[in-house]
Coordinates of C-alpha atoms and ligand atoms in Angstrom, one line a residue:
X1 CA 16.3 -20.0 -5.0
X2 CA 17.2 -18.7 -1.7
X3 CA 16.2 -15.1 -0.5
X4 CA 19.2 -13.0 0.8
X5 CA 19.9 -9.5 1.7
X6 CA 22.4 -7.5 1.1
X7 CA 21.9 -4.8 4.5
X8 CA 25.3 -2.8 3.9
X9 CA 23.8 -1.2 1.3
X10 CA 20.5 -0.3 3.5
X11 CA 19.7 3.7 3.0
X12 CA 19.5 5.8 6.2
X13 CA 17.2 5.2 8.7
X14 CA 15.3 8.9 8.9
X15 CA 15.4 8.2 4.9
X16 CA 12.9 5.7 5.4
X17 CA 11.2 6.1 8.6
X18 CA 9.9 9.5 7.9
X19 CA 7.4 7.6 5.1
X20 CA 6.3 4.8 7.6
X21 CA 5.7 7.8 10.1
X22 CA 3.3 9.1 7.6
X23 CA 1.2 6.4 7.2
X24 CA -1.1 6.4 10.1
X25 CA -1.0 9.9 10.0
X26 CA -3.0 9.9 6.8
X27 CA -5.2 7.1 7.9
X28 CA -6.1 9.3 10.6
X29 CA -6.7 12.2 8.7
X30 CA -9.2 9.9 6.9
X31 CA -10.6 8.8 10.0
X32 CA -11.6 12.1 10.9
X33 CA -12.5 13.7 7.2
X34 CA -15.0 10.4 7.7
X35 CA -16.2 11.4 11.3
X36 CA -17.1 15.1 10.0
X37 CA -18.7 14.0 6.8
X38 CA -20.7 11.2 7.7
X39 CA -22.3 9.7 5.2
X40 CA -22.0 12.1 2.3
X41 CA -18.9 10.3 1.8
X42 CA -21.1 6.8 0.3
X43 CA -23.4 9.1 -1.4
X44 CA -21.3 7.6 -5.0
X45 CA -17.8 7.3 -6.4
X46 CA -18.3 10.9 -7.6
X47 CA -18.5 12.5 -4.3
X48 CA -16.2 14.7 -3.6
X49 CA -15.7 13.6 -0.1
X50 CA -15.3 9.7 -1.8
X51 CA -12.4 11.4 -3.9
X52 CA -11.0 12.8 -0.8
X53 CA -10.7 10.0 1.2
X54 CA -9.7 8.1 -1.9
X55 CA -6.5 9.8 -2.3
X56 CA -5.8 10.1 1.3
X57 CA -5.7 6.6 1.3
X58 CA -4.2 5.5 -2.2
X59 CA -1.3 8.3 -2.3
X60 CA -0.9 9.2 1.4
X61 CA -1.5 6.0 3.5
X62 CA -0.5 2.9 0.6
X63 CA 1.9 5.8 -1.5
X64 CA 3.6 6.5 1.3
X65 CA 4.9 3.6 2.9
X66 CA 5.3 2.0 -0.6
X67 CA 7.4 4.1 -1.7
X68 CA 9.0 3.8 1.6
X69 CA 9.6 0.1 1.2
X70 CA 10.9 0.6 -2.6
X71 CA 13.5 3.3 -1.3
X72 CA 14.7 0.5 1.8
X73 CA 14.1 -3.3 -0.2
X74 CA 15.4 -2.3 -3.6
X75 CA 19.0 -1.5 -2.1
X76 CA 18.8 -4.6 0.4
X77 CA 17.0 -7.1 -1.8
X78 CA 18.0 -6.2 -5.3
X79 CA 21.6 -4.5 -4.8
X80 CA 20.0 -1.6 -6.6
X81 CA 21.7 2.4 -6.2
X82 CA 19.2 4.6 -5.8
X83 CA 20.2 7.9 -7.5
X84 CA 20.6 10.7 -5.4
X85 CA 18.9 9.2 -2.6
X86 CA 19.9 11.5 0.1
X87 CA 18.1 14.1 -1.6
X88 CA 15.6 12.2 -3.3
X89 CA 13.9 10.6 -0.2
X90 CA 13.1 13.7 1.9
X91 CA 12.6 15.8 -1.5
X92 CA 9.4 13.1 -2.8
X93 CA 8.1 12.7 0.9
X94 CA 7.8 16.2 1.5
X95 CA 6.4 16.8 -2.1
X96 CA 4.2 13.8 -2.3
X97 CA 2.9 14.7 1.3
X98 CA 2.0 18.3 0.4
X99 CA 0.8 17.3 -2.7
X100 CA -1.7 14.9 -1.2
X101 CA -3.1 17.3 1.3
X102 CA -3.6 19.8 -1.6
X103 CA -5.6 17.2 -4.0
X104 CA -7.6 16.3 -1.1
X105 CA -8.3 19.7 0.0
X106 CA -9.5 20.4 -4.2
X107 CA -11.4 17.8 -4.2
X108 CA -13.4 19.3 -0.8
X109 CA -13.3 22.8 -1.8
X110 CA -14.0 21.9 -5.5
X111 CA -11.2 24.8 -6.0
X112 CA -9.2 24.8 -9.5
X113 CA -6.0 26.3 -8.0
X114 CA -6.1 23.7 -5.6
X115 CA -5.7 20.9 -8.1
X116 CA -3.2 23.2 -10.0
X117 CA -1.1 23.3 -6.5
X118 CA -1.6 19.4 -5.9
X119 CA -0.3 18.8 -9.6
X120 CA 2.3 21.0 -8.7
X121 CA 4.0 18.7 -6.2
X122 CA 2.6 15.3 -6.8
X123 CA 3.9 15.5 -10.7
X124 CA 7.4 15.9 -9.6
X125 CA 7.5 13.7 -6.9
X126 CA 5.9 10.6 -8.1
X127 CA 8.0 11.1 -11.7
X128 CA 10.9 11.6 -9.5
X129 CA 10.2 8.4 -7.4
X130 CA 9.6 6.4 -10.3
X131 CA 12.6 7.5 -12.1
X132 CA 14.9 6.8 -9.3
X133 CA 13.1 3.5 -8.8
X134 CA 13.4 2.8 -12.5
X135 CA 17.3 3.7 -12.9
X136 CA 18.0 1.1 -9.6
X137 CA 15.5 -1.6 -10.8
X138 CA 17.4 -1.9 -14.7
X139 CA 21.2 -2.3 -12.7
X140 CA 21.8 -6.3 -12.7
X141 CA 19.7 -7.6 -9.7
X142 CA 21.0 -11.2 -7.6
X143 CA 19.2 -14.0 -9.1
X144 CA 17.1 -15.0 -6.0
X145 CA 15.6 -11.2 -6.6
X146 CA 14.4 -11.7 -10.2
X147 CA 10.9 -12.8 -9.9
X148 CA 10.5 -9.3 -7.4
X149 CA 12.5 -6.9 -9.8
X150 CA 10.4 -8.2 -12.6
X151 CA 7.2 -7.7 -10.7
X152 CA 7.9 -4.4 -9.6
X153 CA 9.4 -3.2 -12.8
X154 CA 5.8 -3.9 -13.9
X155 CA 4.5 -2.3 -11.3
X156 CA 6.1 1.3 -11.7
X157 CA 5.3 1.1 -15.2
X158 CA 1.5 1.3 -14.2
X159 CA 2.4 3.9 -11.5
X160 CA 3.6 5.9 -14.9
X161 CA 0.3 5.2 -16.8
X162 CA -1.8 5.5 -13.4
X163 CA 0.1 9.4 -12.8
X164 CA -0.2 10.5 -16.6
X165 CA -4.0 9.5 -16.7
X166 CA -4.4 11.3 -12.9
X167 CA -2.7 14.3 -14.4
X168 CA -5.5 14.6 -17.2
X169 CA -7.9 14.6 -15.1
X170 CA -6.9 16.8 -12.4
X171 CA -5.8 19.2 -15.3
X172 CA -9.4 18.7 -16.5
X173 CA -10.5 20.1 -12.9
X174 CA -7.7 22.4 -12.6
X175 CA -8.6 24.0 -16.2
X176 CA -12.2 23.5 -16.5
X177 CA -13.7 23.3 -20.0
X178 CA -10.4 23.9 -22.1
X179 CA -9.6 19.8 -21.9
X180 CA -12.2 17.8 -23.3
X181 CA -12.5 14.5 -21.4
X182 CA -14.3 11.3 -21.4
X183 CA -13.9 11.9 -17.3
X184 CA -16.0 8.4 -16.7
X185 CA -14.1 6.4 -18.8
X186 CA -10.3 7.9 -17.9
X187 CA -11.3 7.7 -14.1
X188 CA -12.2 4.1 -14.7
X189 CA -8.5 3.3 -16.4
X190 CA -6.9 5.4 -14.1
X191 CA -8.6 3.9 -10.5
X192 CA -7.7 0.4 -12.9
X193 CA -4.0 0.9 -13.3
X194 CA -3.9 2.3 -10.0
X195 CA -5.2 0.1 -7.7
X196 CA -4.5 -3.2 -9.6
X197 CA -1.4 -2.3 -11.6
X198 CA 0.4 -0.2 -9.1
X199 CA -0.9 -1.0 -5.6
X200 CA -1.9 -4.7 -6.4
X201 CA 1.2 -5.9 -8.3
X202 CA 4.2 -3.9 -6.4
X203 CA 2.5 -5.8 -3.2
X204 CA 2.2 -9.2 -5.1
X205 CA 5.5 -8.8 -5.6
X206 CA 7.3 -7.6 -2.7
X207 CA 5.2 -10.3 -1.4
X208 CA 7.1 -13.4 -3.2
X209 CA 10.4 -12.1 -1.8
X210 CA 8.9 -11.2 1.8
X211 CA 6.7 -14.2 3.4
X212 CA 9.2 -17.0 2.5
X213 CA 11.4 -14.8 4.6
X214 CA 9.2 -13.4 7.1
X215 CA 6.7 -16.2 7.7
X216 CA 9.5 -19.3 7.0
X217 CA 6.9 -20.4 4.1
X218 CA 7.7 -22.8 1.2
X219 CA 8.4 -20.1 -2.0
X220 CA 5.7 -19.6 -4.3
X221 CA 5.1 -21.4 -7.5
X222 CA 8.2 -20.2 -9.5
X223 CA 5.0 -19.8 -12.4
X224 CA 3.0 -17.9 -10.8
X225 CA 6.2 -15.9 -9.9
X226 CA 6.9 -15.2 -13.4
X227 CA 4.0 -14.7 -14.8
X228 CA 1.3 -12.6 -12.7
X229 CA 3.1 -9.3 -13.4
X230 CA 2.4 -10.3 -17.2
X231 CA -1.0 -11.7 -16.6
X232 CA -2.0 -8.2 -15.1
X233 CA -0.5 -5.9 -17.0
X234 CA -1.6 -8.0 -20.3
X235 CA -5.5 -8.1 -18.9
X236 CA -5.0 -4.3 -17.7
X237 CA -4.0 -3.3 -21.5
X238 CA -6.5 -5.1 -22.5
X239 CA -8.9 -3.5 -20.3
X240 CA -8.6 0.1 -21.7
X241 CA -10.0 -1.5 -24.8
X242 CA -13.4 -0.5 -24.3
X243 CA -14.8 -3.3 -27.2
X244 CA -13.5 -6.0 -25.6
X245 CA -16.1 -6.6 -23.0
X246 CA -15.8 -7.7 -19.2
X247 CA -13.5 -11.0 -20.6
X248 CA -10.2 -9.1 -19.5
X249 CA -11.5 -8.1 -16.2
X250 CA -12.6 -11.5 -15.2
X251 CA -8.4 -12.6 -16.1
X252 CA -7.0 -10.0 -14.3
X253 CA -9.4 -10.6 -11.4
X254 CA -8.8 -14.4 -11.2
X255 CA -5.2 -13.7 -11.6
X256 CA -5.5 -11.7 -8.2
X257 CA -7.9 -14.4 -6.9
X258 CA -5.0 -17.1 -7.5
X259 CA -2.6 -14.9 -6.1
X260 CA -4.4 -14.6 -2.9
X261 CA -5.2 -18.6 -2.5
X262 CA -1.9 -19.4 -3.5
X263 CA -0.7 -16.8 -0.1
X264 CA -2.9 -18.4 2.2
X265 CA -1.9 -21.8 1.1
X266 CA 1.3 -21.1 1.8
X267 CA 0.7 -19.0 5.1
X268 CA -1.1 -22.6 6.1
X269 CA 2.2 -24.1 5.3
X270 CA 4.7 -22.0 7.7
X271 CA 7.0 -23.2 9.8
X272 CA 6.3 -20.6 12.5
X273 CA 3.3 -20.1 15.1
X274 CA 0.9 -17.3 14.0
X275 CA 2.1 -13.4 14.5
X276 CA 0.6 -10.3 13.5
X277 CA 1.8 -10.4 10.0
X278 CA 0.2 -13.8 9.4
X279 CA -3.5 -12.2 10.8
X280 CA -2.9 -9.0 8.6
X281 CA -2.2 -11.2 5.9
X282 CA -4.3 -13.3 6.1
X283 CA -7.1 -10.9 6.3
X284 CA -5.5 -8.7 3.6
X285 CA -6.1 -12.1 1.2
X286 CA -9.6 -13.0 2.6
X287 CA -10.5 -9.5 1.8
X288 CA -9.5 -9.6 -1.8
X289 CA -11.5 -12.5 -2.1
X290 CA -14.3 -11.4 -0.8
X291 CA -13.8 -7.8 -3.2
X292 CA -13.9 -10.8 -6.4
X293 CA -17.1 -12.9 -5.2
X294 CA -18.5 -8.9 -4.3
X295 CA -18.1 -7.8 -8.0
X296 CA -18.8 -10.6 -9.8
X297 CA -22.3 -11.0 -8.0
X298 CA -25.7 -9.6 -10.1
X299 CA -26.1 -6.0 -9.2
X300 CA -29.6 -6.8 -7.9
X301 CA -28.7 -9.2 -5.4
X302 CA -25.6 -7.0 -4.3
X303 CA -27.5 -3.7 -3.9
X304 CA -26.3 -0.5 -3.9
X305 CA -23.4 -0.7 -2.1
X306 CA -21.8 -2.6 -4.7
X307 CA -19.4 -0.5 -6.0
X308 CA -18.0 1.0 -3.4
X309 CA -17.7 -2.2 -1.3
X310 CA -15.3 -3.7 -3.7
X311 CA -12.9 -0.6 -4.0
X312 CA -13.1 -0.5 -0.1
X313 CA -12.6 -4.2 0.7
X314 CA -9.5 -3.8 -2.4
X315 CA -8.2 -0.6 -0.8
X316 CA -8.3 -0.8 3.1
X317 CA -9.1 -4.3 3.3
X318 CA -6.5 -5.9 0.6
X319 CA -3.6 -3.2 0.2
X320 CA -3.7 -1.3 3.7
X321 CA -4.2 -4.9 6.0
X322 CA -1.0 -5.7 4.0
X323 CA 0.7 -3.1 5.2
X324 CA -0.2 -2.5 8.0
X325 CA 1.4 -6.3 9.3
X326 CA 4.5 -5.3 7.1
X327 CA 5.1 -2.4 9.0
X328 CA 5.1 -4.6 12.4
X329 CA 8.0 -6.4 10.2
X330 CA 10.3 -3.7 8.9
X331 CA 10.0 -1.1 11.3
X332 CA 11.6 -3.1 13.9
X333 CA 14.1 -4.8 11.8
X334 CA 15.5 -1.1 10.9
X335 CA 15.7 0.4 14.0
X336 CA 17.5 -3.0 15.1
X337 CA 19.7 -3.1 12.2
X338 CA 20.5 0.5 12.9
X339 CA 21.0 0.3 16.4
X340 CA 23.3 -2.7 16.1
X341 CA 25.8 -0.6 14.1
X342 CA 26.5 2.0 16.7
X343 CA 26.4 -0.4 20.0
X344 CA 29.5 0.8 22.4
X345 CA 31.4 -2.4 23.5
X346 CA 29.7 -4.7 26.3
X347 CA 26.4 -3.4 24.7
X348 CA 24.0 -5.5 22.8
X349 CA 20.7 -4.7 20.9
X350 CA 17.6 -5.9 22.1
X351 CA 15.8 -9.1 19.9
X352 CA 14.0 -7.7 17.0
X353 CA 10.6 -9.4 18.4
X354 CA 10.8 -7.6 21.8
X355 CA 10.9 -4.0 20.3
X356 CA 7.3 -3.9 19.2
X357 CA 6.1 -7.4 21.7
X358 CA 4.0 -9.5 18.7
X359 CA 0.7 -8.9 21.7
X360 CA 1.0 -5.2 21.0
X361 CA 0.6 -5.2 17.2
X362 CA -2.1 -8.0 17.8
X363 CA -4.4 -5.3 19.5
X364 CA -4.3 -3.2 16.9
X365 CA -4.9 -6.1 14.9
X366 CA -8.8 -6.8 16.1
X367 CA -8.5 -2.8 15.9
X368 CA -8.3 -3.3 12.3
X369 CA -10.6 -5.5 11.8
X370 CA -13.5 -3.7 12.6
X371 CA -12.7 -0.3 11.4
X372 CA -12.5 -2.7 7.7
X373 CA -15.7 -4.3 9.2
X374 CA -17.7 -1.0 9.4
X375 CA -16.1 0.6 6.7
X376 CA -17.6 -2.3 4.2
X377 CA -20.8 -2.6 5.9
X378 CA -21.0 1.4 5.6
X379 CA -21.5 1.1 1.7
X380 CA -24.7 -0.7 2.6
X381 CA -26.0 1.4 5.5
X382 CA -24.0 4.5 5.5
X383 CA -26.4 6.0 7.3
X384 CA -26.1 4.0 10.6
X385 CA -22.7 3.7 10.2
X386 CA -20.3 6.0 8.2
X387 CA -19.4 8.0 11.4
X388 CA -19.1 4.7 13.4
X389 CA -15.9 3.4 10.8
X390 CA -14.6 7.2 10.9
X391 CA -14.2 6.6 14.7
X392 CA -12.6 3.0 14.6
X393 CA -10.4 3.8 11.8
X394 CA -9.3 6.8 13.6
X395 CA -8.8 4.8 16.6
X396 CA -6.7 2.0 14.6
X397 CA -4.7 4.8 13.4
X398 CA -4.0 6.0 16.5
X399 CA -3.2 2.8 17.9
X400 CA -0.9 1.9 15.0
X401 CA 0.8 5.4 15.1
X402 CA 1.9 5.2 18.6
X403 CA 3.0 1.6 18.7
X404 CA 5.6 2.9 16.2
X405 CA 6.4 5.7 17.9
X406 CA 7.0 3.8 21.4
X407 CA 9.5 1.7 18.8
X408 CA 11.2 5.2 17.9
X409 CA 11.8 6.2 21.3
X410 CA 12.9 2.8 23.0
X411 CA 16.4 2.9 23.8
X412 CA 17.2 -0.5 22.3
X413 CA 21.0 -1.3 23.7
X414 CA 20.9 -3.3 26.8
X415 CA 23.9 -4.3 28.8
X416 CA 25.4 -8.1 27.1
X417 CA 24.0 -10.6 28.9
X418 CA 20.5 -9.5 29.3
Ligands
LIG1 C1 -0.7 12.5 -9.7 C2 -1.4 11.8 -8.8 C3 -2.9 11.7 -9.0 C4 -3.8 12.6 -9.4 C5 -3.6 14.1 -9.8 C6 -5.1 12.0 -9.3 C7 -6.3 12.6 -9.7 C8 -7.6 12.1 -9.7 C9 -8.8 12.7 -10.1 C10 -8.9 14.2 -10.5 C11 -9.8 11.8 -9.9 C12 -11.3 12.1 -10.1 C13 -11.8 12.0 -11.4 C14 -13.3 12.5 -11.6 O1 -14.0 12.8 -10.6 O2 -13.8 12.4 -12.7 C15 -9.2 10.6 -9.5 C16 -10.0 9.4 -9.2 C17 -9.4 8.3 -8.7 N1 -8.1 8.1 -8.4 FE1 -6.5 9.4 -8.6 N2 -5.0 10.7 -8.9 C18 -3.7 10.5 -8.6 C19 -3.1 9.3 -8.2 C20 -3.8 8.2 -7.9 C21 -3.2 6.9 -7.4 C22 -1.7 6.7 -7.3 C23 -4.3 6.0 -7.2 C24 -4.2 4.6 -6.8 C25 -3.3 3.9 -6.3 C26 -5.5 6.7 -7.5 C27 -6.8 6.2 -7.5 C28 -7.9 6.8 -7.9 C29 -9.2 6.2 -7.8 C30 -9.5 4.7 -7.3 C31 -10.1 7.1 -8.4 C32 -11.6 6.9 -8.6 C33 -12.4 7.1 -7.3 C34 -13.8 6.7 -7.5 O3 -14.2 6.3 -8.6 O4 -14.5 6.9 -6.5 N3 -5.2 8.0 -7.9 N4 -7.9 10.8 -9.4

């Protein structure tokens, strides 16, 4: 089934825009908490400066611009009316930002208000987000759209669980002693339905309905279309039945593992030379890969770094290399879709491909790369290196930030015939 859009419904461009600015702000922020902190922050998953960064990353870098590509491909893709969208978008950006800053602040200052203030704004905004999400995704969707509507629909039902179990615990930290937790075991199903249900599927699937268009690739497999959301969601259920074992880990992570060799197959198979988007994908799914082999290794032969190796090669390496080349895709296309409805007459917008020039996001590319690069090998040596990855994530922030910005500020009509 062919992919098609539907851009007269696309939302307003600030709507958008203002989420995609945010997200190598927050990397940055990370960058830096990482500079300061050095290597307190691979002491374990339980240190506070871990949970900081953590939730920079998961709600303000990968929250931010997806729920910045919901709020701009539901309406395009899947003909879906947002409710209240004009409100809605700046409301949750400016909630979910604040609310970000606060939770990582709580979890630095170990401060109870501080988690009561972050619950205060992140509660509304992501139920808010996923409400407006949920009421476009159930209106009747084209049928080239299906196999993405289904996907996500999954996906913001793990946001749901991931936000209700996030709630408990920073209630339990907000509240101390008056709600009794298991905090190991809910932080387990909570990273779990947050990182793969959430993060993992809503990218799976925006994923089916974006490279065929984006990279002129064959479709996927129209079964592995309809039934990885399942897969997941069945394995992550499964999952948060303690007595079941490691059996429905190892099927959700081979579900993922398919997933990522059935995108590089296909990336292999494009019909157009290499870009950005193909390196940050491609790296994206060689990371995932790599997060797999990492967990399923003896804990002996993987040594201490274990554990944080595979939620960093999952988090920066899978979700944020993802992205990251996405944003070299859609950030142009709006401003060029934007711009083209306003042109005055004997005007014409300049070619998609020139606004950011495919050399500029390549940079920031190798940039990438080895902030990722340190950043893993930091779970093994954080001494020697947890400052070093601070600095080059910082710097691919940077360098992703203002190659955005220049796009901003271009002035993209050029006299026809140029
Ligand atoms: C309402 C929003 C959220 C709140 C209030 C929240 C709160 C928390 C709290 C309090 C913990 C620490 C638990 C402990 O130390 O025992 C935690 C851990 C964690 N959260 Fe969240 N969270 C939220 C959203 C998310 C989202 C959307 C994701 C992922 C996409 C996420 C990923 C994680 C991960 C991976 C951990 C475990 C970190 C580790 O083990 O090092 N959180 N969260």
């Amino acid at each position: 089934m062919q992919r098609a859009l539907s851009l007269d419904r696309s939302p307003a461009l600030g709507a958008v825009l203002r989420y995609f600015a945010c997200t190598p702000l927050f990397a940055l922020l990370a960058g830096l908490l990482l500079v300061w902190q050095g290597e307190a922050a691979f002491q374990s998953r339980w240190s506070p400066v871990t949970l900081a960064l953590t939730h920079l990353f998961t709600l303000g870098v990968l929250g931010m611009s997806m729920a910045g590509a919901l709020i701009q491909i539901l309406p395009v893709v899947a003909c879906s009316v947002l409710p209240h969208a004009r409100t809605m978008a700046p409301a949750v950006h400016a909630l979910l930002g604040a609310g970000t800053l606060a939770l990582a602040a709580a979890f630095l200052a170990s401060r109870p208000w501080l988690f009561g203030l972050a619950l205060a704004a992140l509660v509304p905004a992501l139920l808010w987000l996923a409400g407006a999400l949920a009421i476009g995704l159930w209106q009747r969707a084209p049928a080239g759209a299906a196999p993405m509507v289904a996907t996500v629909r999954l996906a913001l039902a793990s946001l749901l669980v991931t936000v209700v179990l996030g709630t408990l615990l920073g209630m339990a930290f907000a509240l101390p002693g008056v709600i009794p937790l298991d905090l190991a075991r809910v932080t387990d199903l909570h990273a779990m339905w947050g990182l793969f249900g959430w993060g993992g599927l809503l990218l799976a699937g925006v994923a089916v309905q974006v490279l065929p268009m984006f990279q002129v690739t064959p479709l996927y497999d129209s079964r592995l279309e309809r039934w990885l959301g399942s897969l997941v969601v069945l394995a992550l259920l499964l999952c948060s039945v303690k007595a079941l074992g490691l059996a429905p880990a190892i099927v959700l992570l081979s579900a993922f593992a398919l997933f990522a060799v059935a995108t590089l197959l296909l990336l292999k198979r494009r019909t157009r030379a290499a870009d950005a988007m193909t390196k940050f994908w491609s790296l994206a799914m060689v990371c995932l890969l790599a997060a797999i082999v990492i967990w399923a290794l003896p804990g002996e032969m993987a040594g201490a770094g274990q554990t944080l190796a595979v939620a960093v090669l999952f988090i920066a390496g899978f979700l944020y290399s993802t992205i990251n080349g996405m944003l070299y895709k859609i950030v142009p296309f709006l401003l060029w879709h934007h711009k083209q409805t306003e042109t005055a007459p004997g005007q014409r917008v300049m070619q998609v491909k020139r606004i950011i020039p495919d050399e500029v996001a390549q940079r920031q590319f190798y940039l990438h790369v080895i902030a990722v690069s340190l950043l893993v090998a930091a779970c093994w040596y954080p001494e020697a290196l947890a400052r070093a990855a601070g600095v080059a994530i910082s710097v691919s922030a940077l360098s992703l930030g203002w190659n955005l910005s220049r796009a901003c500020r271009r002035d993209l009509a050029q006299p026809a015939g140029v």
